[in-house]
mmCIF file with all atom_site columns, C-alpha atoms in Angstrom:
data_model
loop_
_atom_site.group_PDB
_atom_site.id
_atom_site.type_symbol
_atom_site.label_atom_id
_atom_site.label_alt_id
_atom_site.label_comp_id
_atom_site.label_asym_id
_atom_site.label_entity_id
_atom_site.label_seq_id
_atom_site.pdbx_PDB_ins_code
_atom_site.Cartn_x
_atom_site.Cartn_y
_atom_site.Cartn_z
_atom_site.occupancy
_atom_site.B_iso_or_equiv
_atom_site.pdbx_formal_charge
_atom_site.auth_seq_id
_atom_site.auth_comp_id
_atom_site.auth_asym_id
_atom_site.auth_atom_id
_atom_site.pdbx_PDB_model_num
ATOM 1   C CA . UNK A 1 1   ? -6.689  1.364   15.764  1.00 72.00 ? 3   UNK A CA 1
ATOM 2   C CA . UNK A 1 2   ? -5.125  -1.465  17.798  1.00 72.00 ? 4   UNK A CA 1
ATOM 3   C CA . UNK A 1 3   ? -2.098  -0.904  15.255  1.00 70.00 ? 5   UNK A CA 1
ATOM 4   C CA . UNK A 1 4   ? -1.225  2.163   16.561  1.00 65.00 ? 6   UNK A CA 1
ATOM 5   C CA . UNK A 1 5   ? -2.034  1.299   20.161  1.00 67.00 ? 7   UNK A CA 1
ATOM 6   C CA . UNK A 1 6   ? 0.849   -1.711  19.938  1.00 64.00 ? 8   UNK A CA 1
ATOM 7   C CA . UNK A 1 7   ? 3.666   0.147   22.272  1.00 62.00 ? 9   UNK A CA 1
ATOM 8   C CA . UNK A 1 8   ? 6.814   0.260   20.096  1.00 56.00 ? 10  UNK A CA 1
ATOM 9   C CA . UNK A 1 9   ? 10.303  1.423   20.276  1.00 56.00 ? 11  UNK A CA 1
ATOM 10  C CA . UNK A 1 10  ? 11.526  4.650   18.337  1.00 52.00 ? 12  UNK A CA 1
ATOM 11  C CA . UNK A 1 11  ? 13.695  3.552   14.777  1.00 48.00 ? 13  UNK A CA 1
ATOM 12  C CA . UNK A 1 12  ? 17.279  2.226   15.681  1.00 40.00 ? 14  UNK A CA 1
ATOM 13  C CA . UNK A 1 13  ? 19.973  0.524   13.489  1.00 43.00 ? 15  UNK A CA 1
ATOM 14  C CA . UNK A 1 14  ? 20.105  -2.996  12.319  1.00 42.00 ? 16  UNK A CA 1
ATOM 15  C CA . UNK A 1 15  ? 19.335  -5.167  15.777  1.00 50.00 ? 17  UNK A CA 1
ATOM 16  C CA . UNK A 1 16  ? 18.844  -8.997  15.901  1.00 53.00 ? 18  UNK A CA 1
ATOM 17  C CA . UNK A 1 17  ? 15.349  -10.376 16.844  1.00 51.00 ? 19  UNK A CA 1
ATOM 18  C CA . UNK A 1 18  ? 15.097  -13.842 18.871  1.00 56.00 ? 20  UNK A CA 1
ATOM 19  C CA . UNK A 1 19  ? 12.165  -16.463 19.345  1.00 55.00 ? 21  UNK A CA 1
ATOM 20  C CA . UNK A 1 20  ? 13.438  -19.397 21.405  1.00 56.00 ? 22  UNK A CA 1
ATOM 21  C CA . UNK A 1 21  ? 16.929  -20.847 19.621  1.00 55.00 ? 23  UNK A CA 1
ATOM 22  C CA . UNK A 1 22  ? 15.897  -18.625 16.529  1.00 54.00 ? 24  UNK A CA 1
ATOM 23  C CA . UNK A 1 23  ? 17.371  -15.423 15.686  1.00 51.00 ? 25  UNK A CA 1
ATOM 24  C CA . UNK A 1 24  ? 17.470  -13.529 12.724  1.00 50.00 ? 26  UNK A CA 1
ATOM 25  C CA . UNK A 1 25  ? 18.788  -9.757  11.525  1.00 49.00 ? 27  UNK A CA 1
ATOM 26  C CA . UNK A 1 26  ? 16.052  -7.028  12.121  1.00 47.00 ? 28  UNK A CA 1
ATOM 27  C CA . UNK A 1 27  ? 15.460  -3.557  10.817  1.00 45.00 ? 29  UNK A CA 1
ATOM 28  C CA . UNK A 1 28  ? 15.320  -2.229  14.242  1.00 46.00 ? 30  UNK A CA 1
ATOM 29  C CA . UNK A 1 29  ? 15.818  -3.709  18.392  1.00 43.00 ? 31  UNK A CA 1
ATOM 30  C CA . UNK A 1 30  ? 13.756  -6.212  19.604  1.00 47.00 ? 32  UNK A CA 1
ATOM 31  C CA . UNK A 1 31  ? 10.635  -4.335  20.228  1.00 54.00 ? 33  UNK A CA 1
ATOM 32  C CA . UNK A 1 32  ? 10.094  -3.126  16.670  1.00 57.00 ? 34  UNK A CA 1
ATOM 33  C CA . UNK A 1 33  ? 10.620  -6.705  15.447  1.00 66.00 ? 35  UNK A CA 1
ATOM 34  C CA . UNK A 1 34  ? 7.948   -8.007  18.286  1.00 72.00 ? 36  UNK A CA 1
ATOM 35  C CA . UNK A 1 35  ? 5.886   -4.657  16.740  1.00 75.00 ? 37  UNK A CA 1
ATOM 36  C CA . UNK A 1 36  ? 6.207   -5.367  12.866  1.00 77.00 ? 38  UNK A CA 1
ATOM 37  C CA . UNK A 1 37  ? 5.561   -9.060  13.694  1.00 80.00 ? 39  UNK A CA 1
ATOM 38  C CA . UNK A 1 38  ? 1.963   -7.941  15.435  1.00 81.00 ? 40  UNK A CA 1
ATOM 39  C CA . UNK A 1 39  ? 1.129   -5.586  12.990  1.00 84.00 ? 41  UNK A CA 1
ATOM 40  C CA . UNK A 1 40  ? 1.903   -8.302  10.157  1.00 87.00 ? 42  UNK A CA 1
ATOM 41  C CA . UNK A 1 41  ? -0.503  -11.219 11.870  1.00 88.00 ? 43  UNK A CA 1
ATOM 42  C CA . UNK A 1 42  ? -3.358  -8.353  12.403  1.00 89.00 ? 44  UNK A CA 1
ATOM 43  C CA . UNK A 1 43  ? -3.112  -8.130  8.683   1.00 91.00 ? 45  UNK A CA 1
ATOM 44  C CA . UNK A 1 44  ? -2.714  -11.390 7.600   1.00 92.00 ? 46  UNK A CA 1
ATOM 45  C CA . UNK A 1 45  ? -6.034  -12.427 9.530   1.00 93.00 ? 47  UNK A CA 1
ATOM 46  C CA . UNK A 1 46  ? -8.274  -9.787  8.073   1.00 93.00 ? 48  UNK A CA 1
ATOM 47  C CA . UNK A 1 47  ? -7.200  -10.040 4.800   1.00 94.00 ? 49  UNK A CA 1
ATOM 48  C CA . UNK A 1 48  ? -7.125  -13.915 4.506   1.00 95.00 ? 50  UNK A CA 1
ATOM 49  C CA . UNK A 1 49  ? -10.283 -13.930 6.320   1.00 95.00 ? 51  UNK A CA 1
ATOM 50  C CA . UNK A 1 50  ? -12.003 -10.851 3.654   1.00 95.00 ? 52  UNK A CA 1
ATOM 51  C CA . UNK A 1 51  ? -10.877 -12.348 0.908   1.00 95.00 ? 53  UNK A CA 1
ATOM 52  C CA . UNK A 1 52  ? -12.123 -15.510 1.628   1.00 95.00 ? 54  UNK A CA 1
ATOM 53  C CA . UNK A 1 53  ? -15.445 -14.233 2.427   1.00 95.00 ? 55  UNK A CA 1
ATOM 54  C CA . UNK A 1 54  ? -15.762 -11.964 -0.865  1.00 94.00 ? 56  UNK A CA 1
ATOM 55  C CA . UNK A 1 55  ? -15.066 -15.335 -2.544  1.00 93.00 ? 57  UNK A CA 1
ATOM 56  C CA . UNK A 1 56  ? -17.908 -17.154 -1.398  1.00 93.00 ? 58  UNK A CA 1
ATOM 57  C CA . UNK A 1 57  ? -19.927 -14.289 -2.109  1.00 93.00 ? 59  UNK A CA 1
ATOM 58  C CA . UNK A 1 58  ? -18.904 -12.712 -4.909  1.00 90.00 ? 60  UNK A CA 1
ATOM 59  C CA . UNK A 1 59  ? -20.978 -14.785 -6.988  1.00 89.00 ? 61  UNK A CA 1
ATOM 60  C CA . UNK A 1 60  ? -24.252 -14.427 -4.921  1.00 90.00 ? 62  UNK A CA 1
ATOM 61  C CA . UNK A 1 61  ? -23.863 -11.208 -3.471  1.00 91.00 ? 63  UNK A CA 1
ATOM 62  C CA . UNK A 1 62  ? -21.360 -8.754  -5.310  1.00 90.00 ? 64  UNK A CA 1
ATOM 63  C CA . UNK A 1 63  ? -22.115 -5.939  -3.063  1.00 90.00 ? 65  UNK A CA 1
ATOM 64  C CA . UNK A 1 64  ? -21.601 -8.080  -0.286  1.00 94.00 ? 66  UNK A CA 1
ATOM 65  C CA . UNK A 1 65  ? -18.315 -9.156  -1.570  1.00 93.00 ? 67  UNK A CA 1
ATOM 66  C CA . UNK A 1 66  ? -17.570 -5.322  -2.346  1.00 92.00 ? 68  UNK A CA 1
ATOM 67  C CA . UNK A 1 67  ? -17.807 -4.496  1.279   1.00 94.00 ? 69  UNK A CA 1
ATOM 68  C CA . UNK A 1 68  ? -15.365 -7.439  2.154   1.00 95.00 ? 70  UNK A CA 1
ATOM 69  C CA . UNK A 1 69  ? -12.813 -6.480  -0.834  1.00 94.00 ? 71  UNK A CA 1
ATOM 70  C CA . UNK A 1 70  ? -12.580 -3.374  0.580   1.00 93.00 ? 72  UNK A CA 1
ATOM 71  C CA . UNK A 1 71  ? -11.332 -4.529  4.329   1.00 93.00 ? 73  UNK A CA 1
ATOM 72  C CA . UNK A 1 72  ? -9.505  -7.246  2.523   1.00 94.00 ? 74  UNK A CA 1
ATOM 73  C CA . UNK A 1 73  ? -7.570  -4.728  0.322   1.00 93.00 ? 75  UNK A CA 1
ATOM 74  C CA . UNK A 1 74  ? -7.020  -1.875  2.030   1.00 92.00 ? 76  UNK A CA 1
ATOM 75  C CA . UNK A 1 75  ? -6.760  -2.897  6.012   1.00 93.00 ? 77  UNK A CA 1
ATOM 76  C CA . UNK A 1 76  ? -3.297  -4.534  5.400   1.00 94.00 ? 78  UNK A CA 1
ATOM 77  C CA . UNK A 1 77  ? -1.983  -1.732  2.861   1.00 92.00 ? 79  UNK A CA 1
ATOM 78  C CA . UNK A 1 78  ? -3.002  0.829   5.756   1.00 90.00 ? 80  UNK A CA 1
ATOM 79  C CA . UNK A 1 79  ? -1.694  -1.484  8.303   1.00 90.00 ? 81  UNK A CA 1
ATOM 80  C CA . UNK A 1 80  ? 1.844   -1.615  6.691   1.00 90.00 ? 82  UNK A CA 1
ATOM 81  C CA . UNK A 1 81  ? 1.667   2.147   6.107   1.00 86.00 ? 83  UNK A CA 1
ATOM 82  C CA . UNK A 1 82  ? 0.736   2.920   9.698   1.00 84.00 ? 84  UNK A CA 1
ATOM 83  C CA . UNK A 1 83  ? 4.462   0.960   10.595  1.00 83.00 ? 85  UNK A CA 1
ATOM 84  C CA . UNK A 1 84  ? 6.301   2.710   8.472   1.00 83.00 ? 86  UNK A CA 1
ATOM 85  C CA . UNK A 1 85  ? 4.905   5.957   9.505   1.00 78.00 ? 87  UNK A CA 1
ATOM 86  C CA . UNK A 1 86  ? 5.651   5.217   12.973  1.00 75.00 ? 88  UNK A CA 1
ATOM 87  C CA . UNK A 1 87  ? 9.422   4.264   12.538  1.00 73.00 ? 89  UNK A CA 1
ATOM 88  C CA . UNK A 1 88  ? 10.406  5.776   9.645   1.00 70.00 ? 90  UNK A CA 1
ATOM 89  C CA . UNK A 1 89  ? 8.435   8.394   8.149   1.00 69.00 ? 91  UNK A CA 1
ATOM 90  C CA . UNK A 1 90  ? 9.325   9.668   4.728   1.00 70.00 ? 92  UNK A CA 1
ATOM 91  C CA . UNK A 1 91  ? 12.709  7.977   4.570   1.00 74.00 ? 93  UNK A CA 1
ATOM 92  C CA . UNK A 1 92  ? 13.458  5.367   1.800   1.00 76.00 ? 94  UNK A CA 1
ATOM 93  C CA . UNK A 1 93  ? 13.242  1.855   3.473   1.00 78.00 ? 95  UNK A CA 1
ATOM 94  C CA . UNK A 1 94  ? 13.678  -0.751  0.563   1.00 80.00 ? 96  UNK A CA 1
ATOM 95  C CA . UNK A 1 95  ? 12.713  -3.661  2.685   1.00 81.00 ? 97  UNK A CA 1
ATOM 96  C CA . UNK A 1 96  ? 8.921   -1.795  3.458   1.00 84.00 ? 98  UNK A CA 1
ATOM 97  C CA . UNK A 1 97  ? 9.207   -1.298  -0.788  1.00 85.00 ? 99  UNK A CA 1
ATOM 98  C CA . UNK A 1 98  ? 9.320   -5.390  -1.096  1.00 87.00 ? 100 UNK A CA 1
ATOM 99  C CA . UNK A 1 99  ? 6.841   -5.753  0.935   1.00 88.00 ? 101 UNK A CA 1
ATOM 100 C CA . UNK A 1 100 ? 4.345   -3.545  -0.369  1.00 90.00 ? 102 UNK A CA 1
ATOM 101 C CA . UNK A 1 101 ? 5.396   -5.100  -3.682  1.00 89.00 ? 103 UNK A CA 1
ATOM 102 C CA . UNK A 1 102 ? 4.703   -8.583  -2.494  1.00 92.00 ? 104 UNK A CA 1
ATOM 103 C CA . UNK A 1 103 ? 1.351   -7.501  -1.625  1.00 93.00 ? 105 UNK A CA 1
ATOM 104 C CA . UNK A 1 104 ? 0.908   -5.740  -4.693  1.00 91.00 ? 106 UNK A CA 1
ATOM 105 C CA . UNK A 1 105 ? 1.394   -9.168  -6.236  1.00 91.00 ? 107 UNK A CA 1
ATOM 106 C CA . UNK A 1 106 ? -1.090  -10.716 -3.950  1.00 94.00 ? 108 UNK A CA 1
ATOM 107 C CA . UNK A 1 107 ? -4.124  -8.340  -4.423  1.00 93.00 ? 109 UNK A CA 1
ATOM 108 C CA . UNK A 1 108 ? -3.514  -8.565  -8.616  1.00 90.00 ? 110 UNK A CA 1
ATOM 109 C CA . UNK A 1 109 ? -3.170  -12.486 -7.478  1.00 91.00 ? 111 UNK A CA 1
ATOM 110 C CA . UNK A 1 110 ? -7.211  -12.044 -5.951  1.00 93.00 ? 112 UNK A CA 1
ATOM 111 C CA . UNK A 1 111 ? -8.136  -9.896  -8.555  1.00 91.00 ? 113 UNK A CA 1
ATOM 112 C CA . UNK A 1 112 ? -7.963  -12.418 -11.113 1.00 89.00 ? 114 UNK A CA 1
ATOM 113 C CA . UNK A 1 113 ? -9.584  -14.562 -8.490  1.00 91.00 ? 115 UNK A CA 1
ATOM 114 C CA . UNK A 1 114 ? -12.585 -12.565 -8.234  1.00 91.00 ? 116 UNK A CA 1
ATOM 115 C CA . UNK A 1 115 ? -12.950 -12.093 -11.947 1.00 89.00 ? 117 UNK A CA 1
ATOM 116 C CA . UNK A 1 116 ? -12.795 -15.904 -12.931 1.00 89.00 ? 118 UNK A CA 1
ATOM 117 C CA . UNK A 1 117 ? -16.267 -15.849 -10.102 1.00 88.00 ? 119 UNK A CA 1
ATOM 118 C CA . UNK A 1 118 ? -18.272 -13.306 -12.348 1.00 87.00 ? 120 UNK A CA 1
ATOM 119 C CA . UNK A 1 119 ? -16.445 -12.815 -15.420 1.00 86.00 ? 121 UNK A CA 1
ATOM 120 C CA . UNK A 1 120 ? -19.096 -10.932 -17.522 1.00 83.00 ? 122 UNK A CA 1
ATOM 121 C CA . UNK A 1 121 ? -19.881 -8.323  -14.422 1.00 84.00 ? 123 UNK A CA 1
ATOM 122 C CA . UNK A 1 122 ? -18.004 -5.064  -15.093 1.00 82.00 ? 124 UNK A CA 1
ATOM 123 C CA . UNK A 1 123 ? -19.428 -3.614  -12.434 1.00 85.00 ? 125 UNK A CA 1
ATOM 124 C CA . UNK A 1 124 ? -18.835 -6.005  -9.530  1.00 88.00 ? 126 UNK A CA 1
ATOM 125 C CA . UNK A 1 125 ? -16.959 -4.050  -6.879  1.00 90.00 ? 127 UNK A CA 1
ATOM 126 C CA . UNK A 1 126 ? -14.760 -6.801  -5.121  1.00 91.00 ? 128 UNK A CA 1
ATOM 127 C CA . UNK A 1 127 ? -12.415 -7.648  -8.473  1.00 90.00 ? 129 UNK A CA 1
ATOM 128 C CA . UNK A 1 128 ? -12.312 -3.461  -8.785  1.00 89.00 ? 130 UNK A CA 1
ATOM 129 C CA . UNK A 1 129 ? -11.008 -2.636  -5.358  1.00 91.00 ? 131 UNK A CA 1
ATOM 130 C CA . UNK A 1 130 ? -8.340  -5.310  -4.801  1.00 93.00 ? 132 UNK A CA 1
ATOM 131 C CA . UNK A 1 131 ? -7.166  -3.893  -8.260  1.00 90.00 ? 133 UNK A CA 1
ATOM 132 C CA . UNK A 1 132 ? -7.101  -0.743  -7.006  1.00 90.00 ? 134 UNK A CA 1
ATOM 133 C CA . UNK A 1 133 ? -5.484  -1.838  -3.526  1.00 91.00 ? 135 UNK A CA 1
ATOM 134 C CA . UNK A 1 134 ? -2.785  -3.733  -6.009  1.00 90.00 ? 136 UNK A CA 1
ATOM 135 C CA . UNK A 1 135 ? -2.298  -0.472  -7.646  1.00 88.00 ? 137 UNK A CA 1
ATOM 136 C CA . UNK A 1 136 ? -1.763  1.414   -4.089  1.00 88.00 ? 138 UNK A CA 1
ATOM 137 C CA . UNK A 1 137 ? 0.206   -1.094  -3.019  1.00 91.00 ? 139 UNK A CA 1
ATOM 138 C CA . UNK A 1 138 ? 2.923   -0.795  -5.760  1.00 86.00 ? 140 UNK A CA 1
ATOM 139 C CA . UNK A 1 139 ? 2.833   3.302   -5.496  1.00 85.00 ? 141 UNK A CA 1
ATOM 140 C CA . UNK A 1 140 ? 3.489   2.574   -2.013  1.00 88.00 ? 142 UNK A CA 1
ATOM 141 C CA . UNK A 1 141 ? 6.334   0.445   -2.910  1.00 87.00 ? 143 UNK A CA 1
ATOM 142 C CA . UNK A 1 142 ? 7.721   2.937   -4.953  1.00 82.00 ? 144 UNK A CA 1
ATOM 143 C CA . UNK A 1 143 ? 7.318   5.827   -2.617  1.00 80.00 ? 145 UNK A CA 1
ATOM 144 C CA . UNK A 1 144 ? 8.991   4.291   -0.056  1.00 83.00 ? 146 UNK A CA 1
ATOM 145 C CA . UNK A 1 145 ? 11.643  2.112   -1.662  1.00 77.00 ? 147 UNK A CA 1
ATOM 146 C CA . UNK A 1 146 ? 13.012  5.236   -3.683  1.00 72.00 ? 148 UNK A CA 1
ATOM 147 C CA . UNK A 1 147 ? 13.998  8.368   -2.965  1.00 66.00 ? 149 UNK A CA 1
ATOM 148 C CA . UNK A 1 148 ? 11.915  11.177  -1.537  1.00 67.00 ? 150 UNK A CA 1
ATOM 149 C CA . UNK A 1 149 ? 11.414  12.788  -4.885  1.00 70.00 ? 151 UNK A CA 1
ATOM 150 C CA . UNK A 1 150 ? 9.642   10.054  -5.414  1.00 75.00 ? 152 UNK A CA 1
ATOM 151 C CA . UNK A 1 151 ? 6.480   10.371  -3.853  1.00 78.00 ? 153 UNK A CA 1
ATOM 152 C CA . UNK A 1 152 ? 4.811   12.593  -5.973  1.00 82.00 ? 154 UNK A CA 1
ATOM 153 C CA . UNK A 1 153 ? 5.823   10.808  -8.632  1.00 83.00 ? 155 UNK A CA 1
ATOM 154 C CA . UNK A 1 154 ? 3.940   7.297   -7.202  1.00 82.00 ? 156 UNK A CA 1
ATOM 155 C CA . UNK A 1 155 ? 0.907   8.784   -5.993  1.00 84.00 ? 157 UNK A CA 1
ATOM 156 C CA . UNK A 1 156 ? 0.576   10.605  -9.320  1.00 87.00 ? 158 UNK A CA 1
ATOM 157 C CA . UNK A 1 157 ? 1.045   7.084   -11.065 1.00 86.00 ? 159 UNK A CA 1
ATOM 158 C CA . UNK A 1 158 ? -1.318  5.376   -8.618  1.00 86.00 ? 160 UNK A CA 1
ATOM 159 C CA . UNK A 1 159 ? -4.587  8.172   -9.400  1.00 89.00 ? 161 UNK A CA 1
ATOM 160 C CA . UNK A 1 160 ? -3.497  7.329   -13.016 1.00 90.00 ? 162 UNK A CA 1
ATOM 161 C CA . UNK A 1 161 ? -3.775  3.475   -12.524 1.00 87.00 ? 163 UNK A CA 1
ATOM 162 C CA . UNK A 1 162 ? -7.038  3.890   -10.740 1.00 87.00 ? 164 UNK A CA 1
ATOM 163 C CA . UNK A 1 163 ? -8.324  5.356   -13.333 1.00 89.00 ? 165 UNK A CA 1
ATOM 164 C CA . UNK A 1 164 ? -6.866  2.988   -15.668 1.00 88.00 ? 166 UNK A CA 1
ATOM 165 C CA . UNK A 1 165 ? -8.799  0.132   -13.895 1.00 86.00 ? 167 UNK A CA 1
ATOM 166 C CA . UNK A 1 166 ? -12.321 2.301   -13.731 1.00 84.00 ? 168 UNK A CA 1
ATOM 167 C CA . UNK A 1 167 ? -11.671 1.891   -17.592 1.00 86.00 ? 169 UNK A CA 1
ATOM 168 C CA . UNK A 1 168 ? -12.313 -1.465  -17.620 1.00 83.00 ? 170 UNK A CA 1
ATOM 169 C CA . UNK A 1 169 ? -14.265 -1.802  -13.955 1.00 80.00 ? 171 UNK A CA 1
ATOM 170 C CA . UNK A 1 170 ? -16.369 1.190   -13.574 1.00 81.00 ? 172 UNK A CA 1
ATOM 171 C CA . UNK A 1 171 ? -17.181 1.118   -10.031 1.00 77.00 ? 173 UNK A CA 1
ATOM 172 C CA . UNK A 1 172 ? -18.121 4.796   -8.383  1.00 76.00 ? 174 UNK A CA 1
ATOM 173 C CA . UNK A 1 173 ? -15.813 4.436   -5.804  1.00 79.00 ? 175 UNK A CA 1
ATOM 174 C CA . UNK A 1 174 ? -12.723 4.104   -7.655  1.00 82.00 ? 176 UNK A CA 1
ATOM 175 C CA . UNK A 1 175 ? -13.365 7.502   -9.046  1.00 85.00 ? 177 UNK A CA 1
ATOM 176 C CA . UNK A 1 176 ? -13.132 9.381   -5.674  1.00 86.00 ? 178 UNK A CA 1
ATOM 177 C CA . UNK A 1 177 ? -10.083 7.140   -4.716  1.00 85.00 ? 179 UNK A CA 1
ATOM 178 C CA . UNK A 1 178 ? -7.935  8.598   -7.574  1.00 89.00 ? 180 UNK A CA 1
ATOM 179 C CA . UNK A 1 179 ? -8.829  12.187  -6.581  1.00 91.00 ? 181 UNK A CA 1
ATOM 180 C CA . UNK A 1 180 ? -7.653  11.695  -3.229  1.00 88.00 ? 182 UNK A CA 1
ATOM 181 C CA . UNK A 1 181 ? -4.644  10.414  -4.437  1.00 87.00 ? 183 UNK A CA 1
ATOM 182 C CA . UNK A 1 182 ? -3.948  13.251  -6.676  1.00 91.00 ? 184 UNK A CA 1
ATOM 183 C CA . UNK A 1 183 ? -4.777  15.508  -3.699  1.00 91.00 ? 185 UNK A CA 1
ATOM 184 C CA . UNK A 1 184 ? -2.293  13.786  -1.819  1.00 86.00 ? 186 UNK A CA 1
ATOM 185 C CA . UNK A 1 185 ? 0.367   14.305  -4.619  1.00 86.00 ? 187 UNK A CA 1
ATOM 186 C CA . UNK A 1 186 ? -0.248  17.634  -5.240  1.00 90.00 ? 188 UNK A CA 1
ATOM 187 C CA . UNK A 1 187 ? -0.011  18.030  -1.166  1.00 88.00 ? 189 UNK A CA 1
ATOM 188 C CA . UNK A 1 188 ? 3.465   15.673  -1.527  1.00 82.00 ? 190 UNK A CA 1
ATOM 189 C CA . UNK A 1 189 ? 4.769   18.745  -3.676  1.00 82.00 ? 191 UNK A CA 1
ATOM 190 C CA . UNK A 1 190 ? 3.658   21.322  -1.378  1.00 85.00 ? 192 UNK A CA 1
ATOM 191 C CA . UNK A 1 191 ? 5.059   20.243  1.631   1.00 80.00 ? 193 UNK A CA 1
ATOM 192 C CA . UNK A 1 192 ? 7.570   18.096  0.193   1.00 74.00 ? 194 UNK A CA 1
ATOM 193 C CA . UNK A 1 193 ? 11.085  19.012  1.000   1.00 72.00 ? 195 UNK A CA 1
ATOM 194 C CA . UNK A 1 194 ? 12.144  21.867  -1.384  1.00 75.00 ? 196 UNK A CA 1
ATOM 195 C CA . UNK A 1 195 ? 14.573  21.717  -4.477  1.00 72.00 ? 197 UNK A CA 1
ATOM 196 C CA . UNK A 1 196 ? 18.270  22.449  -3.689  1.00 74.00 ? 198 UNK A CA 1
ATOM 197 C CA . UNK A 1 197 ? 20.165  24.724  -6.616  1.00 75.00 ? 199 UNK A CA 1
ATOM 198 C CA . UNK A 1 198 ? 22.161  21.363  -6.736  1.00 72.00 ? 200 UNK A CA 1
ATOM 199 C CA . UNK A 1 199 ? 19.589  19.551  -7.807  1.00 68.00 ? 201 UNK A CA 1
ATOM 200 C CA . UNK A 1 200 ? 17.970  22.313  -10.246 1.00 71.00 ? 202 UNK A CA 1
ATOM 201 C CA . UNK A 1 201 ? 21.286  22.761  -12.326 1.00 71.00 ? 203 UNK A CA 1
ATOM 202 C CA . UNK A 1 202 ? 21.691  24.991  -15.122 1.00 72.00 ? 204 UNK A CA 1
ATOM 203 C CA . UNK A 1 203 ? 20.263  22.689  -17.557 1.00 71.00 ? 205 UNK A CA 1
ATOM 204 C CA . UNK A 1 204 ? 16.793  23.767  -19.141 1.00 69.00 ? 206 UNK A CA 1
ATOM 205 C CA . UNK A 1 205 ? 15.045  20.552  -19.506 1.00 69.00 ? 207 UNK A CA 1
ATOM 206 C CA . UNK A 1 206 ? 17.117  17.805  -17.759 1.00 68.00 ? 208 UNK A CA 1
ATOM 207 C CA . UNK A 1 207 ? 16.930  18.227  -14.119 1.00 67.00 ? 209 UNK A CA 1
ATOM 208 C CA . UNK A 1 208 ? 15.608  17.741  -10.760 1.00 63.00 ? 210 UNK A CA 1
ATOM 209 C CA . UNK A 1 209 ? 12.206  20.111  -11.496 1.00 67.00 ? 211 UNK A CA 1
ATOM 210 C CA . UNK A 1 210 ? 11.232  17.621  -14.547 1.00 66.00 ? 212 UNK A CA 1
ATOM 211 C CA . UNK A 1 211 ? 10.158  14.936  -12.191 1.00 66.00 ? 213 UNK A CA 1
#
């Protein structure tokens, strides 16, 4: 919520972002870099703070440290998809890609973390969720650093990673999370843009509709 009440500017070319005698190239004017910037320490602080907290009690109090994994993983992975959506919806924007895969890298980083604190508890939730959160975060990634036929294509991946994790970590919740996904897949196709004849071909197998 205090995400999307930040005032921002609307998406412009590459612009150059200044703090005192620093300055740096920006995807966007000043404003979006003072916006990303917010948005980024919002993010860091609740999930540093979460995931420190579902540490201390994750071997105590696993639901406990459920609740916090689930702030800790999915605040900042909704934080960063609330700024694309608000510059550059459904366009391919590597650098947003990088850093969903950086966080991607993080949240497998805490899931190992949280395993190593109850190792013989399949059913802890905190180790599950940031798994799943590292899972959305590199669908994410791949949605938005590809192309727009893309999309599908991640969010079909990421229900099918989800599951792959309840295999091993079968929390309740990660069950409902890969149905939503696939809903929003299957609503990706719908209302995605529609195939061009270029894009089709004339070839039976090996084109665009495959994917």
């Amino acid at each position: 919520a205090t995400i999307m009440l930040i005032r921002a500017s609307g998406p412009v070319d590459l612009g150059t972002m200044r703090i005192g005698e620093l300055e740096w190239a920006i995807l966007g004017d000043e404003g979006l870099g003072r916006f990303a910037l917010n948005a980024a320490a919002i993010a860091l602080v609740v999930g540093i703070g979460a995931f420190f907290s579902a540490d201390r009690f994750a071997t105590t109090a696993p639901r406990t440290a459920g609740f916090l994994a689930a702030s800790g993983a999915f605040a900042p992975l909704v934080i960063l998809v609330v700024v694309y959506l608000r510059h550059v919806p459904f366009e391919t924007r590597p650098a947003i890609g990088m850093s969903a895969l950086i966080m991607a890298a993080i949240f497998a980083a805490t899931t190992e973390r949280l395993i190593s604190r109850r190792p013989d508890d399949d059913m802890a939730p905190a180790p599950a969720l940031y798994a799943a959160g590292a899972v959305l975060a590199l669908s994410f990634a791949c949605a938005v650093g590809l192309a727009t036929r893309f999309i599908p294509i991640s969010l079909s991946l990421g229900a099918a990673g989800i599951i792959w994790v309840g295999l091993y970590r079968p929390v309740r919740l990660l069950s409902w999370l890969a149905v939503v996904l696939a809903g929003l897949a299957c609503a990706a196709i719908v209302f995605g843009p529609p195939f061009t004849p270029e894009e089709l071909g004339t070839r039976p197998i090996l084109n665009g509709l495959i994917l």
